[in-house]
Amino acid sequence: MQTPHPVTATINGREETFEVIGLESLMDALRNRLHLSGTKEGCREGECGACTVLLDGKPINACIFIARAAEGREIETIEGLQDDLSSRIKQAIVETSGVQCGYCTPGIVVMLSGLLRRVEAPNEALIREALSGNICRCTGYAQIVDAVLDVVEQKAAAS
Amino acid sequence: MAHMDFHSLTSLDETLEKLAAYGSDATLVAGGTSARYLIMSGQVEAKAVLHIERLAEFAGITLNGGARLGALTNMRDIAEDTAIIARFASLATAAGKCGGWQTQSIATIGGNVCGASPSADLIAPLLVQDAEIELHSQARGSRTVALTDFLVAAYKTDRAADEMATAFHLPAQPGESADTYIKIQRRSAMERPIIGVALRLALDESGENIREVRIAVCGAGPMPFRASEAETLLAGQAPTDEAVRAASDAIIKRSTFRDDARASASYRAAVLPRAFAHALSLCRATIAGA
């Protein structure tokens, strides 16, 4: 039997300490120990992107990331993305009907928040490339890409 | 699951000390995108996991005549580096096609190469640069090995149990040359290569004849390999249809194709010559346009 090991990390701006066992994934720690269930479990092998979170600002698949490696680092989950940019992404996805079953949506919003923070005005090709690790089986992606282009357009109009 | 030690390390000395102590009982983990799966699924037995992602001194790209890439440089940083895109395009392309951005943010060049998976995306592009790998151990200091010699077989390298890979050295490339990577896959992303062709082409002063060509192929044998017979056939030749076909035949002769979930052996054999010819024409166009 393995003994639990404490991990301290900044989760959504707050320092949290939680216990993990062995190579437990960050996704399991977030969902089961911190009760942040917005990070979704899809494939558990880093293929579908439903569990996307930001690690020090970069998108990762939490399902394959070793929770103990998060020690001392900054994690942002869908629950923590309440800033203006993230809110605009969410609103735009609603307006373009980019949500059907909704299971992939948190991961997609996290990925897009990470993208738009880093790249002011991504074109469609870059948006599609950034989303290539986020599987959506309902929408066909067109509405989601439209949503991002809308946000980019709003940003350009506002500046 | 049995007890497993976990050490998160911050310096090379500390890492080499642990490697010396644990030997083959240790598994080095950087981003963990592959290693964690191998351990969890029982394919790799690890009594100790040495987490080396924090050794920041081994992440990053330095330019000299060629380039030095720290072994902990991640795929996304390689894919987006403007100097790598300009000088070693095949490497940037391959890194940008290795899983999604979520994988590329943490997966490292060292992990990709040292895992020595038959479908590792970066191996073929590194082989056509004549890349070398640098390794460190506590007992023997550092050594540098040509990548062709380092890769022994599928999942097997020349890395000793007490060594850590620290860097990749890409030598200066010939003038009037270009490189490219063609990855044949079922979807445009999130796939392992069915066939991968990396090519470095150098033309002579006339711009007509091939001075040197380096060809590396993956998906056509148990490991990515340099198609040296085809390289020899093309050296000093004009890339006529006939010469390209002869080189293609030499690559096929060297290959062993198999059926798997992604593609049939016959599809691989059919697509490889086309990927090779396409890679050649892309390199020629790049040189002509430069």
Coordinates of C-alpha atoms in Angstrom, one line a residue:
Chain A
M1 CA 0.0 0.0 0.0
Q2 CA 1.4 3.4 -0.9
T3 CA 1.3 6.2 1.5
P4 CA -0.3 9.5 0.5
H5 CA 2.0 12.4 -0.2
P6 CA 1.0 16.0 0.2
V7 CA 1.2 18.4 -2.7
T8 CA 1.0 22.2 -2.4
A9 CA 0.1 24.2 -5.5
T10 CA -1.7 27.3 -6.5
I11 CA -5.1 26.3 -7.9
N12 CA -7.1 29.1 -9.4
G13 CA -5.2 31.7 -7.5
R14 CA -5.5 30.0 -4.1
E15 CA -2.8 27.9 -2.4
E16 CA -4.1 24.4 -1.8
T17 CA -2.6 21.4 -0.2
F18 CA -3.9 17.9 -1.1
E19 CA -2.7 14.4 -0.8
V20 CA -2.0 12.1 -3.7
I21 CA -0.9 8.5 -4.1
G22 CA 1.9 7.3 -6.4
L23 CA 1.6 8.6 -9.9
E24 CA -2.0 9.8 -9.5
S25 CA -3.0 12.1 -12.2
L26 CA -3.6 15.8 -11.7
M27 CA -7.1 15.3 -13.1
D28 CA -8.0 12.7 -10.4
A29 CA -6.6 15.0 -7.8
L30 CA -8.6 18.0 -9.0
R31 CA -11.8 16.1 -9.4
N32 CA -11.7 13.7 -6.4
R33 CA -9.6 15.5 -3.8
L34 CA -10.4 19.2 -4.6
H35 CA -13.9 18.5 -6.0
L36 CA -13.2 20.6 -9.0
S37 CA -15.3 18.5 -11.4
G38 CA -15.3 21.0 -14.3
T39 CA -12.1 19.2 -15.5
K40 CA -13.7 16.4 -17.4
E41 CA -12.5 12.8 -17.8
G42 CA -12.7 11.5 -21.3
C43 CA -10.0 9.2 -22.5
R44 CA -7.5 9.1 -19.6
E45 CA -4.7 8.9 -22.1
G46 CA -4.1 12.4 -23.3
E47 CA -6.0 12.1 -26.6
C48 CA -9.3 14.0 -26.1
G49 CA -8.5 17.2 -24.3
A50 CA -11.6 17.2 -22.1
C51 CA -9.3 17.5 -19.0
T52 CA -7.3 20.5 -20.4
V53 CA -6.1 22.8 -17.6
L54 CA -3.4 25.5 -17.7
L55 CA -0.1 24.8 -15.9
D56 CA 1.9 28.0 -15.5
G57 CA -0.2 29.4 -18.3
K58 CA 0.3 26.5 -20.7
P59 CA -2.4 24.0 -21.7
I60 CA -1.8 20.4 -20.6
N61 CA -3.9 17.2 -20.3
A62 CA -4.4 16.8 -16.6
C63 CA -5.3 13.2 -17.1
I64 CA -1.8 12.2 -17.9
F65 CA 0.1 14.7 -15.7
I66 CA 1.6 13.4 -12.5
A67 CA -0.1 15.4 -9.7
R68 CA 3.1 15.4 -7.7
A69 CA 4.8 17.2 -10.5
A70 CA 2.4 20.1 -9.8
E71 CA 4.1 20.9 -6.5
G72 CA 4.7 24.7 -6.2
R73 CA 3.1 25.5 -9.6
E74 CA 0.1 27.4 -10.8
I75 CA -2.9 25.5 -12.1
E76 CA -6.0 27.1 -13.7
T77 CA -9.1 25.0 -14.2
I78 CA -12.4 26.0 -15.9
E79 CA -13.7 27.0 -12.5
G80 CA -11.0 29.7 -12.1
L81 CA -11.4 31.2 -15.6
Q82 CA -13.6 34.1 -14.7
D83 CA -11.6 36.9 -16.3
D84 CA -13.1 39.1 -19.0
L85 CA -11.4 37.3 -21.9
S86 CA -12.6 33.8 -20.7
S87 CA -16.1 35.2 -20.1
R88 CA -16.2 36.5 -23.7
I89 CA -15.1 33.2 -25.0
K90 CA -17.8 31.4 -23.1
Q91 CA -20.5 33.9 -24.2
A92 CA -19.4 33.6 -27.8
I93 CA -19.5 29.8 -27.7
V94 CA -23.1 30.1 -26.4
E95 CA -24.1 32.6 -29.1
T96 CA -22.7 30.5 -32.0
S97 CA -24.2 27.3 -30.6
G98 CA -20.8 25.9 -30.1
V99 CA -22.1 23.7 -27.3
Q100 CA -24.2 20.6 -27.8
C101 CA -23.7 17.8 -25.2
G102 CA -21.2 20.1 -23.5
Y103 CA -18.8 17.5 -22.3
C104 CA -15.8 18.9 -24.2
T105 CA -16.7 22.5 -23.6
P106 CA -14.7 23.2 -20.4
G107 CA -11.5 21.8 -22.0
I108 CA -12.1 23.8 -25.1
V109 CA -12.7 27.1 -23.1
V110 CA -9.5 26.5 -21.2
M111 CA -7.5 25.8 -24.4
L112 CA -8.9 28.9 -26.1
S113 CA -8.3 31.1 -23.0
G114 CA -4.6 29.9 -23.1
L115 CA -4.4 30.7 -26.8
L116 CA -6.0 34.1 -26.8
R117 CA -3.9 35.3 -23.8
R118 CA -0.8 34.5 -25.8
V119 CA -1.9 35.4 -29.3
E120 CA -3.8 38.6 -29.8
A121 CA -5.6 37.8 -33.1
P122 CA -5.2 34.1 -34.2
N123 CA -6.4 33.3 -37.7
E124 CA -8.6 30.4 -38.4
A125 CA -5.8 28.0 -39.2
L126 CA -4.1 28.7 -35.9
I127 CA -7.4 28.3 -34.0
R128 CA -7.9 25.0 -35.6
E129 CA -4.4 23.9 -34.9
A130 CA -4.7 24.9 -31.3
L131 CA -7.9 22.9 -31.0
S132 CA -6.5 19.8 -32.7
G133 CA -6.1 18.1 -29.3
N134 CA -9.7 18.8 -28.2
I135 CA -12.1 16.3 -29.5
C136 CA -15.7 17.4 -30.0
R137 CA -18.0 14.7 -31.4
C138 CA -21.1 16.9 -31.6
T139 CA -20.5 20.3 -33.3
G140 CA -18.0 19.6 -36.0
Y141 CA -15.9 22.6 -34.7
A142 CA -17.2 25.2 -37.1
Q143 CA -19.3 27.0 -34.5
I144 CA -16.5 26.9 -32.0
V145 CA -14.0 28.4 -34.5
D146 CA -16.7 31.0 -35.4
A147 CA -16.9 31.9 -31.7
V148 CA -13.2 32.5 -31.4
L149 CA -13.2 34.6 -34.6
D150 CA -16.1 36.6 -33.1
V151 CA -14.0 37.3 -29.9
V152 CA -11.0 38.3 -32.0
E153 CA -13.3 40.7 -34.0
Q154 CA -14.8 42.2 -30.8
K155 CA -11.3 42.7 -29.5
A156 CA -10.2 44.5 -32.7
A157 CA -13.3 46.7 -32.7
A158 CA -12.8 47.7 -29.1
S159 CA -9.2 48.7 -29.5
Chain B
M1 CA 0.7 -1.2 -6.8
A2 CA 4.1 -1.7 -5.1
H3 CA 5.9 1.1 -3.4
M4 CA 7.6 3.5 -5.7
D5 CA 10.0 6.3 -4.7
F6 CA 9.4 9.6 -6.3
H7 CA 12.1 12.3 -6.4
S8 CA 11.5 15.7 -7.9
L9 CA 15.0 16.9 -8.8
T10 CA 16.4 20.4 -9.4
S11 CA 20.0 19.9 -10.4
L12 CA 22.1 17.7 -12.6
D13 CA 24.4 16.6 -9.7
E14 CA 21.4 15.5 -7.7
T15 CA 19.9 13.6 -10.6
L16 CA 23.1 11.8 -11.5
E17 CA 23.6 10.8 -7.9
K18 CA 20.1 9.3 -7.8
L19 CA 20.7 7.6 -11.1
A20 CA 24.0 6.1 -9.8
A21 CA 22.2 4.8 -6.7
Y22 CA 19.1 3.4 -8.4
G23 CA 20.6 2.2 -11.7
S24 CA 18.1 0.5 -13.9
D25 CA 15.4 0.6 -11.1
A26 CA 15.0 4.3 -11.9
T27 CA 12.8 5.8 -14.7
L28 CA 13.5 9.4 -15.7
V29 CA 10.3 11.4 -16.2
A30 CA 10.2 14.9 -17.7
G31 CA 6.7 15.8 -19.0
G32 CA 5.6 12.3 -18.3
T33 CA 3.3 12.1 -21.4
S34 CA 4.7 8.8 -22.3
A35 CA 6.6 7.5 -19.3
R36 CA 3.7 7.7 -16.8
Y37 CA 1.5 5.6 -19.2
L38 CA 4.3 3.0 -19.6
I39 CA 4.7 2.7 -15.8
M40 CA 0.9 2.7 -15.0
S41 CA 0.2 0.1 -17.7
G42 CA 3.0 -2.1 -16.3
Q43 CA 5.1 -2.0 -19.5
V44 CA 7.9 -0.3 -17.5
E45 CA 8.7 -1.4 -14.0
A46 CA 10.0 1.5 -12.0
K47 CA 11.1 1.3 -8.4
A48 CA 11.9 5.0 -8.5
V49 CA 10.6 7.8 -10.6
L50 CA 13.1 10.6 -11.0
H51 CA 11.2 13.7 -12.0
I52 CA 13.6 16.0 -14.0
E53 CA 11.2 18.5 -15.5
R54 CA 12.5 21.2 -13.2
L55 CA 16.1 21.1 -14.4
A56 CA 15.6 24.4 -16.2
E57 CA 19.2 24.6 -17.5
F58 CA 18.5 21.8 -19.9
A59 CA 15.4 23.4 -21.5
G60 CA 16.1 25.8 -24.3
I61 CA 17.6 26.4 -27.7
T62 CA 21.0 28.0 -28.3
L63 CA 22.2 28.8 -31.8
N64 CA 25.8 28.4 -32.9
G65 CA 26.8 27.4 -36.5
G66 CA 24.0 24.9 -36.0
A67 CA 21.9 24.6 -32.8
R68 CA 22.0 23.0 -29.4
L69 CA 18.7 21.9 -27.9
G70 CA 18.5 21.1 -24.3
A71 CA 17.1 17.6 -23.7
L72 CA 14.2 19.1 -21.7
T73 CA 13.2 21.5 -24.5
N74 CA 9.5 20.9 -25.0
M75 CA 7.8 20.2 -28.4
R76 CA 5.8 23.4 -28.5
D77 CA 8.9 25.5 -28.0
I78 CA 10.7 23.7 -30.8
A79 CA 7.7 24.0 -33.1
E80 CA 7.4 27.8 -32.5
D81 CA 11.1 28.7 -32.5
T82 CA 11.7 31.0 -35.5
A83 CA 15.4 29.9 -35.9
I84 CA 14.5 26.2 -35.8
I85 CA 11.7 26.9 -38.3
A86 CA 14.2 28.7 -40.6
R87 CA 17.1 26.3 -40.3
F88 CA 15.7 23.0 -39.3
A89 CA 12.2 23.1 -40.7
S90 CA 11.7 19.3 -40.5
L91 CA 12.2 19.3 -36.8
A92 CA 9.8 22.2 -36.1
T93 CA 7.2 20.5 -38.3
A94 CA 7.6 17.1 -36.6
A95 CA 7.4 18.7 -33.1
G96 CA 4.2 20.6 -34.1
K97 CA 2.6 17.4 -35.2
C98 CA 3.4 15.3 -32.1
G99 CA 0.1 15.1 -30.3
G100 CA -2.0 18.1 -29.4
W101 CA -0.7 21.4 -27.9
Q102 CA -1.5 19.9 -24.5
T103 CA 1.1 17.2 -25.1
Q104 CA 3.6 19.5 -26.9
S105 CA 3.6 21.9 -23.9
I106 CA 5.3 19.3 -21.7
A107 CA 6.6 16.5 -23.9
T108 CA 10.4 16.9 -24.4
I109 CA 12.8 16.1 -27.2
G110 CA 14.9 14.0 -24.7
G111 CA 11.9 11.9 -23.8
N112 CA 10.8 11.5 -27.4
V113 CA 14.3 10.3 -28.5
C114 CA 15.3 8.3 -25.4
G115 CA 11.9 6.5 -25.4
A116 CA 13.1 5.2 -28.9
S117 CA 9.5 4.4 -29.9
P118 CA 9.4 3.2 -33.6
S119 CA 6.9 6.1 -34.2
A120 CA 8.8 8.8 -32.3
D121 CA 8.2 11.9 -34.4
L122 CA 11.5 13.7 -33.8
I123 CA 13.9 10.9 -34.6
A124 CA 13.8 11.0 -38.5
P125 CA 14.2 14.8 -38.6
L126 CA 17.1 14.6 -36.2
L127 CA 18.7 11.8 -38.2
V128 CA 18.9 14.0 -41.4
Q129 CA 20.7 16.7 -39.5
D130 CA 23.4 14.3 -38.5
A131 CA 22.5 15.1 -34.9
E132 CA 24.4 14.0 -31.8
I133 CA 23.2 13.4 -28.3
E134 CA 25.0 14.4 -25.2
L135 CA 24.8 12.3 -22.0
H136 CA 26.0 12.8 -18.5
S137 CA 26.8 10.3 -15.7
Q138 CA 28.3 10.7 -12.3
A139 CA 30.9 8.0 -12.9
R140 CA 32.1 9.0 -16.4
G141 CA 31.3 12.6 -16.9
S142 CA 29.9 13.6 -20.3
R143 CA 30.0 11.9 -23.7
T144 CA 28.5 12.8 -27.1
V145 CA 27.2 10.1 -29.5
A146 CA 25.9 10.2 -33.0
L147 CA 22.2 9.6 -32.9
T148 CA 22.5 6.8 -35.5
D149 CA 24.7 4.9 -33.0
F150 CA 22.6 5.9 -30.0
L151 CA 19.4 4.3 -31.3
V152 CA 20.0 0.5 -31.0
A153 CA 16.6 -1.0 -31.6
A154 CA 12.9 -0.3 -30.9
Y155 CA 12.7 1.0 -27.3
K156 CA 16.4 0.4 -26.9
T157 CA 19.2 2.9 -26.8
D158 CA 22.8 3.2 -25.9
R159 CA 22.0 5.2 -22.8
A160 CA 23.5 3.5 -19.7
A161 CA 21.3 3.2 -16.7
D162 CA 23.2 5.8 -14.8
E163 CA 23.1 8.4 -17.6
M164 CA 20.9 11.3 -18.4
A165 CA 20.6 12.8 -21.9
T166 CA 21.2 16.6 -21.5
A167 CA 21.4 18.0 -25.1
F168 CA 21.1 17.5 -28.8
H169 CA 23.7 19.0 -31.1
L170 CA 22.7 19.9 -34.6
P171 CA 25.7 20.7 -36.7
A172 CA 25.8 23.6 -39.2
Q173 CA 24.1 22.5 -42.4
P174 CA 25.4 22.8 -46.0
G175 CA 24.7 25.9 -47.9
E176 CA 22.0 25.8 -50.7
S177 CA 20.2 23.2 -48.7
A178 CA 16.7 22.7 -47.2
D179 CA 15.0 20.1 -45.1
T180 CA 11.4 18.9 -44.7
Y181 CA 9.3 16.3 -42.9
I182 CA 6.3 14.6 -44.5
K183 CA 4.1 12.8 -42.0
I184 CA 1.4 10.5 -43.5
Q185 CA -1.4 10.1 -41.0
R186 CA -5.1 9.2 -41.0
R187 CA -6.2 12.6 -39.6
S188 CA -4.4 15.9 -39.8
A189 CA -3.5 15.8 -36.1
M190 CA -3.3 13.6 -33.0
E191 CA -1.8 10.6 -34.9
R192 CA 1.3 8.6 -35.0
P193 CA 2.9 8.5 -38.4
I194 CA 1.9 5.8 -40.8
I195 CA 4.9 6.8 -42.8
G196 CA 7.3 9.6 -42.0
V197 CA 9.9 10.9 -44.4
A198 CA 12.5 13.5 -43.3
L199 CA 14.8 14.9 -46.0
R200 CA 17.8 17.2 -46.1
L201 CA 18.7 18.2 -49.6
A202 CA 21.8 20.2 -50.7
L203 CA 22.2 21.3 -54.3
D204 CA 25.5 22.2 -56.1
E205 CA 26.3 25.7 -57.3
S206 CA 24.4 25.2 -60.5
G207 CA 21.3 24.5 -58.5
E208 CA 20.6 21.6 -60.8
N209 CA 22.5 18.6 -59.3
I210 CA 22.2 17.1 -55.9
R211 CA 25.4 17.6 -53.9
E212 CA 24.2 15.7 -50.9
V213 CA 20.9 14.2 -49.7
R214 CA 20.0 12.7 -46.4
I215 CA 16.9 10.6 -46.1
A216 CA 15.3 9.2 -42.9
V217 CA 12.2 7.1 -42.9
C218 CA 9.9 6.0 -40.1
G219 CA 7.0 3.5 -40.2
A220 CA 9.0 1.4 -42.7
G221 CA 10.8 -0.9 -40.2
P222 CA 11.2 -1.5 -36.5
M223 CA 13.0 1.8 -36.1
P224 CA 13.4 5.0 -38.1
F225 CA 16.5 4.6 -40.3
R226 CA 18.8 6.5 -42.7
A227 CA 18.3 5.2 -46.2
S228 CA 22.0 5.4 -47.0
E229 CA 21.8 3.3 -50.2
A230 CA 19.4 5.8 -51.7
E231 CA 21.5 8.7 -50.5
T232 CA 24.5 7.3 -52.3
L233 CA 22.6 6.7 -55.5
L234 CA 21.4 10.4 -55.6
A235 CA 24.7 12.1 -54.6
G236 CA 26.1 14.1 -57.5
Q237 CA 23.1 13.3 -59.7
A238 CA 20.5 15.4 -61.3
P239 CA 17.1 14.6 -59.7
T240 CA 15.6 13.1 -62.9
D241 CA 12.4 11.0 -62.6
E242 CA 14.6 8.0 -63.3
A243 CA 17.1 8.8 -60.6
V244 CA 14.4 9.5 -58.1
R245 CA 12.7 6.2 -58.9
A246 CA 15.9 4.3 -58.5
A247 CA 16.4 5.9 -55.1
S248 CA 12.8 5.1 -54.2
D249 CA 13.4 1.5 -55.0
A250 CA 16.5 1.5 -52.8
I251 CA 14.4 2.8 -49.9
I252 CA 11.7 0.2 -50.4
K253 CA 14.3 -2.5 -50.6
R254 CA 15.7 -1.4 -47.2
S255 CA 12.2 -1.3 -45.7
T256 CA 10.1 -3.8 -43.9
F257 CA 6.4 -3.0 -43.9
R258 CA 3.8 -4.4 -41.6
D259 CA 0.0 -4.2 -41.1
D260 CA -1.2 -2.5 -38.0
A261 CA -4.3 -0.7 -36.8
R262 CA -3.3 2.5 -38.6
A263 CA -2.5 1.1 -42.1
S264 CA -1.7 -2.0 -44.1
A265 CA 1.8 -2.9 -45.2
S266 CA 0.8 -2.5 -48.9
Y267 CA -0.5 1.0 -48.2
R268 CA 2.8 1.9 -46.6
A269 CA 4.7 0.6 -49.5
A270 CA 2.6 2.5 -51.9
V271 CA 2.7 5.8 -50.1
L272 CA 6.4 5.9 -49.2
P273 CA 7.7 6.6 -52.7
R274 CA 5.1 9.4 -53.1
A275 CA 6.1 11.0 -49.8
F276 CA 9.7 10.8 -50.7
A277 CA 9.2 12.4 -54.1
H278 CA 7.0 15.1 -52.5
A279 CA 9.7 15.8 -49.9
L280 CA 12.3 16.2 -52.6
S281 CA 10.3 18.6 -54.6
L282 CA 9.4 20.6 -51.5
C283 CA 13.1 20.9 -50.6
R284 CA 14.0 21.9 -54.2
A285 CA 11.3 24.6 -54.2
T286 CA 12.5 25.9 -50.9
I287 CA 16.1 26.2 -52.2
A288 CA 14.9 27.8 -55.4
G289 CA 12.9 30.3 -53.5
A290 CA 15.5 31.2 -50.9

